[in-house]
């Protein structure tokens, strides 16, 4: 697994993907639209197989609830979730040409140019080199002011040589109008295309919690479209404006994030790339068990549930055919994470474009449920009844609301929130400070806007006292752990990993005539490349190829085709006049794992040859057995090796 | 099957759908958005099963190409397809209250009120009655002027008693902006959410034709979202703003619309409701074979391919559980059809809301491909090579372009188009008219805007002559036959048809204690209702119910659960303390076809009881056999009757 090979092969792969219509630019005959791609027949079937296996691997096997919410989303929920205000990229415009750019990409490109080999302007010192590296890493999470400062500091100019505009935020959501009525100045009719499927799950929390018999933890999954109005879409399927996502929201008690099935995975080692390792420029760690990672001294992974999902994701990626050597789990640096998140790991896959995030695993804490609960004044909490009522000592807060209101005015409700949080934590130290000097400094980071506040509180304003109360149940806002998958990215990575070029070309020898294929036409190149997609998710499972277009084969072709359909197995009949070798090559190209050849022998004794794509080996097998054998391989009940053991190897078609 | 029963039961059904979270209004905690619904866990699973069977029944069995194009669609393709100009509903506003209404609905409601029993203003004559009936039928396809005229004629006023505004068109597409750049006065950045998936197929025609080896006919399918900004969404899932569609575009030679598999269905009789029957107020015809319908004297159905698809749709609807007595195929009246369509049949299902269109089957002719071809100057045609070059007599047109240009100015290109069409048809009669009087009247209906033209052509302008030419291939724009399914509507119809109320309540007797359940609580009602969904598409296939919460059952529960997952069968474990009868009732409500009860006998001999939902009968069966038995029923290899024959009937759980 190395990036250089992937880069070398990229053009040939992209060629194949376009030529065999895996994907193509949407509305190509109209000139296309940046960031929009259509899946053609093999691409669409591959996507559908990957989704269907995702559903089996996660929803079915983990007993998740799956829902399907709408893409159209009104203003208010996205205001509450923070997307209206903060789902932005910083843009800058070249004042001279009116061309717009993503500010972080401009900075990253600048860094790349300075640091590359043979740079015309290499860093002048080790210190400057480090500074540039940090700039490159931080560019994506910088504020407008920081961007401005960096553009100034390094005197970065647009390609035209002109001047940059001030950086400004650009909201990435597609905006529309719902209904025919427009009320001026109101957001009632404003709608957006959802930027993630997650919010559709959060707003349904109450119904879902009830559906699950009011028991925690539970997971809710959703497969569906997300939309982002990217400023500069690029890299084919990797940054697009409309994309299929598969998301899981796992609701859990915020203080008990253990997982009942953690023991099943505790001794597994995943390729972990922790934030600490990243900051130390270390290597991916492959020998730490998940048990050590969660419960060891360093506590690399925040909790068992997060670790359990990382392991499930790893299994998923490998099952569909991603090379394990090209997978790593990269922990977010604390500067990268959303302010409310407590831990975050991306499953990244090595591609010709570098390491690409394919699935995120974020601990979103209680943030979203709290926000929707506040915005709608709805209770979005779970409760657990104690077996018997308990007497609990709780810290009770008594407030002097008029005084707080008078003193802090607009910030009064934030102050109250901050004090209540201290009480909820049972932290008496603040009262002790008040006792000492009749006043104390209250620091608070708002969950809503991420801002930090600091107030001076006097002992007249608030009083904390321990009291013993009889409690019958505990009520709490569940925490949320979110594994979130980008299906398009996964498919692109999968295609890069399964793109192979055949060294052994003997098969292209025309078997029906015995002549070597000496054709040097341009499509000789394509005959050698193939996609080694696992049968589990291959877009088409098998091909049926009569040795010639003789009508004598038609009955058997139809019989086999029907039998495959009845087994729910997709198959493609190719009766064209090309040689068998050439037709194999064509089916290899779109990743069909099995080929069935019907020859003159078949008509006599009802046997056919069954060929496996990767090994190119063939066995002779009775035509009535072949659908169930292929079905068993697809469902991972047997392997191709089992087939080789049980059926006679076949070498040459008779052309009699 | 009668509408009255469906109406009586609707409230109970809607109650169930909401309570068990099949569907719920989207963003309910924010007050909801009209026309948007979320599918909860059982609804989402049902939708997914229906889609997956659709894919098997159409894509797989009919060897279709499936693609997945984007929802975001730029301006130009939708301008070409006519959606920008004509995808509108006529709206009227109550000037007094500023409330808006769909004009056709206002007219329909007026007609309904006048014609209902005990109307306060019944029609004054048989003539007026007929007039009103015609108005009701025509309302949906009336022009702005016709609407205005009718509102005036009948003096229809808004509910407030005020005045109506002028009727005006409202475009039903959701509009947005693609990319961050906006060029004033240009449509470059204007995007819409697609109103149908079909256009994504048409614009890819060239690639698809090539993918299919340049052979006709072939079908392309697409499952995906469509969006319509309905003025007045209503009736739950029946008129919504975002909906899942499954569409097929079948490309075919425009003059040869026979179907190779027509013989398989030729002797079937479908419930046909032809336009002629509708105009004569006749009954649905159930005894005409498709052969008669297509090839008989009346030629009720335009061609074999259309008839073949009607038959496939009929089979699809019945397989998923729609009652055949509640299905009809209604032919569009000529006034209903798009101007380019040559025939159109809707599969309608009887619901409490009346007959509802669930799938359309339209012959769209060459319209869409021609439009996109014109707009992009791309060749979107198919060609068929003759086995040998042929000498064909063709009508060749020679034009005097300057004269035509001078005479007809802006309409010159339309005149040319019309004349060329005469030549293409090989129709010499126009030349004969020219020969007679040196001029002739040319009538033409534009494919682009549906307008009718009439011009006087002189013999100096055009000359038609037969010539013999050597032709090696025929080039033509394929015709398109489009079966198009609304998944949400089908699901709603299916739910109405499968909603049953149990008369026999003996099972609610608490089997674990032997006591009759004498509970008269409100949920007694719900215990009696259930959904008789076929196993094929049931959202969850089976439930696992231990007779009590005794830990002794846990191993067997886990073993069975794993075995079901390995068979790819969804199952739900219910270990709650409710009685078995009550738990059966709960699973019946969400349509789970099979229930497995684990009792104390199971721990001894590894047998369990298997209960079927509709018959409520149970057999005793070994736990290792049960997953494969259920799997076979789902895949329609065996029936429940076969199971009853092969395993001993079981009557009462032992509680020892």
PDB file of N, CA, C and O in Angstrom, chain B residues 1-24:
ATOM      1  N   UNK B   1     -63.516  -5.173  -0.221  1.00  0.00           N
ATOM      2  CA  UNK B   1     -62.821  -3.889  -0.417  1.00  0.00           C
ATOM      3  C   UNK B   1     -63.865  -2.801  -0.605  1.00  0.00           C
ATOM      4  O   UNK B   1     -64.449  -2.700  -1.685  1.00  0.00           O
ATOM      5  N   UNK B   2     -64.160  -2.057   0.432  1.00  0.00           N
ATOM      6  CA  UNK B   2     -65.011  -0.911   0.154  1.00  0.00           C
ATOM      7  C   UNK B   2     -64.567   0.323   0.913  1.00  0.00           C
ATOM      8  O   UNK B   2     -63.994   0.241   2.004  1.00  0.00           O
ATOM      9  N   UNK B   3     -64.793   1.467   0.272  1.00  0.00           N
ATOM     10  CA  UNK B   3     -64.220   2.706   0.777  1.00  0.00           C
ATOM     11  C   UNK B   3     -64.783   3.064   2.140  1.00  0.00           C
ATOM     12  O   UNK B   3     -64.094   3.646   2.972  1.00  0.00           O
ATOM     13  N   UNK B   4     -66.042   2.686   2.379  1.00  0.00           N
ATOM     14  CA  UNK B   4     -66.687   3.057   3.643  1.00  0.00           C
ATOM     15  C   UNK B   4     -65.919   2.454   4.831  1.00  0.00           C
ATOM     16  O   UNK B   4     -65.616   3.148   5.800  1.00  0.00           O
ATOM     17  N   UNK B   5     -65.580   1.163   4.722  1.00  0.00           N
ATOM     18  CA  UNK B   5     -64.821   0.526   5.803  1.00  0.00           C
ATOM     19  C   UNK B   5     -63.475   1.224   5.981  1.00  0.00           C
ATOM     20  O   UNK B   5     -63.020   1.455   7.105  1.00  0.00           O
ATOM     21  N   UNK B   6     -62.821   1.552   4.870  1.00  0.00           N
ATOM     22  CA  UNK B   6     -61.519   2.224   4.951  1.00  0.00           C
ATOM     23  C   UNK B   6     -61.657   3.557   5.674  1.00  0.00           C
ATOM     24  O   UNK B   6     -60.806   3.929   6.490  1.00  0.00           O
ATOM     25  N   UNK B   7     -62.749   4.282   5.353  1.00  0.00           N
ATOM     26  CA  UNK B   7     -62.953   5.581   6.013  1.00  0.00           C
ATOM     27  C   UNK B   7     -63.186   5.389   7.513  1.00  0.00           C
ATOM     28  O   UNK B   7     -62.593   6.083   8.337  1.00  0.00           O
ATOM     29  N   UNK B   8     -64.008   4.393   7.838  1.00  0.00           N
ATOM     30  CA  UNK B   8     -64.291   4.140   9.258  1.00  0.00           C
ATOM     31  C   UNK B   8     -63.030   3.814  10.045  1.00  0.00           C
ATOM     32  O   UNK B   8     -62.894   4.159  11.207  1.00  0.00           O
ATOM     33  N   UNK B   9     -62.113   3.122   9.394  1.00  0.00           N
ATOM     34  CA  UNK B   9     -60.925   2.661  10.115  1.00  0.00           C
ATOM     35  C   UNK B   9     -59.766   3.648  10.063  1.00  0.00           C
ATOM     36  O   UNK B   9     -58.737   3.430  10.691  1.00  0.00           O
ATOM     37  N   UNK B  10     -59.918   4.718   9.282  1.00  0.00           N
ATOM     38  CA  UNK B  10     -58.761   5.585   9.055  1.00  0.00           C
ATOM     39  C   UNK B  10     -58.209   6.170  10.345  1.00  0.00           C
ATOM     40  O   UNK B  10     -57.001   6.194  10.553  1.00  0.00           O
ATOM     41  N   UNK B  11     -59.085   6.622  11.206  1.00  0.00           N
ATOM     42  CA  UNK B  11     -58.604   7.259  12.434  1.00  0.00           C
ATOM     43  C   UNK B  11     -57.774   6.277  13.264  1.00  0.00           C
ATOM     44  O   UNK B  11     -56.705   6.621  13.761  1.00  0.00           O
ATOM     45  N   UNK B  12     -58.288   5.052  13.386  1.00  0.00           N
ATOM     46  CA  UNK B  12     -57.557   4.046  14.167  1.00  0.00           C
ATOM     47  C   UNK B  12     -56.204   3.746  13.531  1.00  0.00           C
ATOM     48  O   UNK B  12     -55.182   3.615  14.214  1.00  0.00           O
ATOM     49  N   UNK B  13     -56.172   3.679  12.197  1.00  0.00           N
ATOM     50  CA  UNK B  13     -54.906   3.436  11.501  1.00  0.00           C
ATOM     51  C   UNK B  13     -53.929   4.587  11.735  1.00  0.00           C
ATOM     52  O   UNK B  13     -52.768   4.382  12.092  1.00  0.00           O
ATOM     53  N   UNK B  14     -54.426   5.821  11.551  1.00  0.00           N
ATOM     54  CA  UNK B  14     -53.517   6.967  11.695  1.00  0.00           C
ATOM     55  C   UNK B  14     -52.970   7.052  13.118  1.00  0.00           C
ATOM     56  O   UNK B  14     -51.819   7.413  13.341  1.00  0.00           O
ATOM     57  N   UNK B  15     -53.812   6.687  14.038  1.00  0.00           N
ATOM     58  CA  UNK B  15     -53.413   6.576  15.426  1.00  0.00           C
ATOM     59  C   UNK B  15     -52.263   5.595  15.605  1.00  0.00           C
ATOM     60  O   UNK B  15     -51.248   5.900  16.224  1.00  0.00           O
ATOM     61  N   UNK B  16     -52.448   4.422  15.027  1.00  0.00           N
ATOM     62  CA  UNK B  16     -51.410   3.383  15.113  1.00  0.00           C
ATOM     63  C   UNK B  16     -50.118   3.872  14.463  1.00  0.00           C
ATOM     64  O   UNK B  16     -49.029   3.727  15.027  1.00  0.00           O
ATOM     65  N   UNK B  17     -50.234   4.482  13.285  1.00  0.00           N
ATOM     66  CA  UNK B  17     -49.039   4.902  12.548  1.00  0.00           C
ATOM     67  C   UNK B  17     -48.230   5.917  13.337  1.00  0.00           C
ATOM     68  O   UNK B  17     -47.008   5.928  13.310  1.00  0.00           O
ATOM     69  N   UNK B  18     -48.923   6.774  14.063  1.00  0.00           N
ATOM     70  CA  UNK B  18     -48.243   7.792  14.847  1.00  0.00           C
ATOM     71  C   UNK B  18     -47.697   7.185  16.142  1.00  0.00           C
ATOM     72  O   UNK B  18     -46.548   7.400  16.498  1.00  0.00           O
ATOM     73  N   UNK B  19     -48.559   6.400  16.810  1.00  0.00           N
ATOM     74  CA  UNK B  19     -48.172   5.823  18.110  1.00  0.00           C
ATOM     75  C   UNK B  19     -46.970   4.907  17.969  1.00  0.00           C
ATOM     76  O   UNK B  19     -46.061   4.928  18.784  1.00  0.00           O
ATOM     77  N   UNK B  20     -46.947   4.091  16.905  1.00  0.00           N
ATOM     78  CA  UNK B  20     -45.844   3.154  16.742  1.00  0.00           C
ATOM     79  C   UNK B  20     -44.769   3.734  15.824  1.00  0.00           C
ATOM     80  O   UNK B  20     -43.871   3.023  15.374  1.00  0.00           O
ATOM     81  N   UNK B  21     -44.833   5.032  15.555  1.00  0.00           N
ATOM     82  CA  UNK B  21     -43.822   5.765  14.788  1.00  0.00           C
ATOM     83  C   UNK B  21     -43.518   5.134  13.429  1.00  0.00           C
ATOM     84  O   UNK B  21     -42.359   4.944  13.073  1.00  0.00           O
ATOM     85  N   UNK B  22     -44.584   4.777  12.693  1.00  0.00           N
ATOM     86  CA  UNK B  22     -44.377   4.470  11.273  1.00  0.00           C
ATOM     87  C   UNK B  22     -44.017   5.774  10.561  1.00  0.00           C
ATOM     88  O   UNK B  22     -43.019   5.859   9.882  1.00  0.00           O
ATOM     89  N   UNK B  23     -44.878   6.761  10.744  1.00  0.00           N
ATOM     90  CA  UNK B  23     -44.559   8.084  10.212  1.00  0.00           C
ATOM     91  C   UNK B  23     -44.956   9.135  11.238  1.00  0.00           C
ATOM     92  O   UNK B  23     -45.802   8.884  12.105  1.00  0.00           O
ATOM     93  N   UNK B  24     -44.331  10.297  11.150  1.00  0.00           N
ATOM     94  CA  UNK B  24     -44.695  11.415  12.017  1.00  0.00           C
ATOM     95  C   UNK B  24     -44.346  12.693  11.277  1.00  0.00           C
ATOM     96  O   UNK B  24     -43.469  12.686  10.401  1.00  0.00           O
TER      97      UNK B  24
END
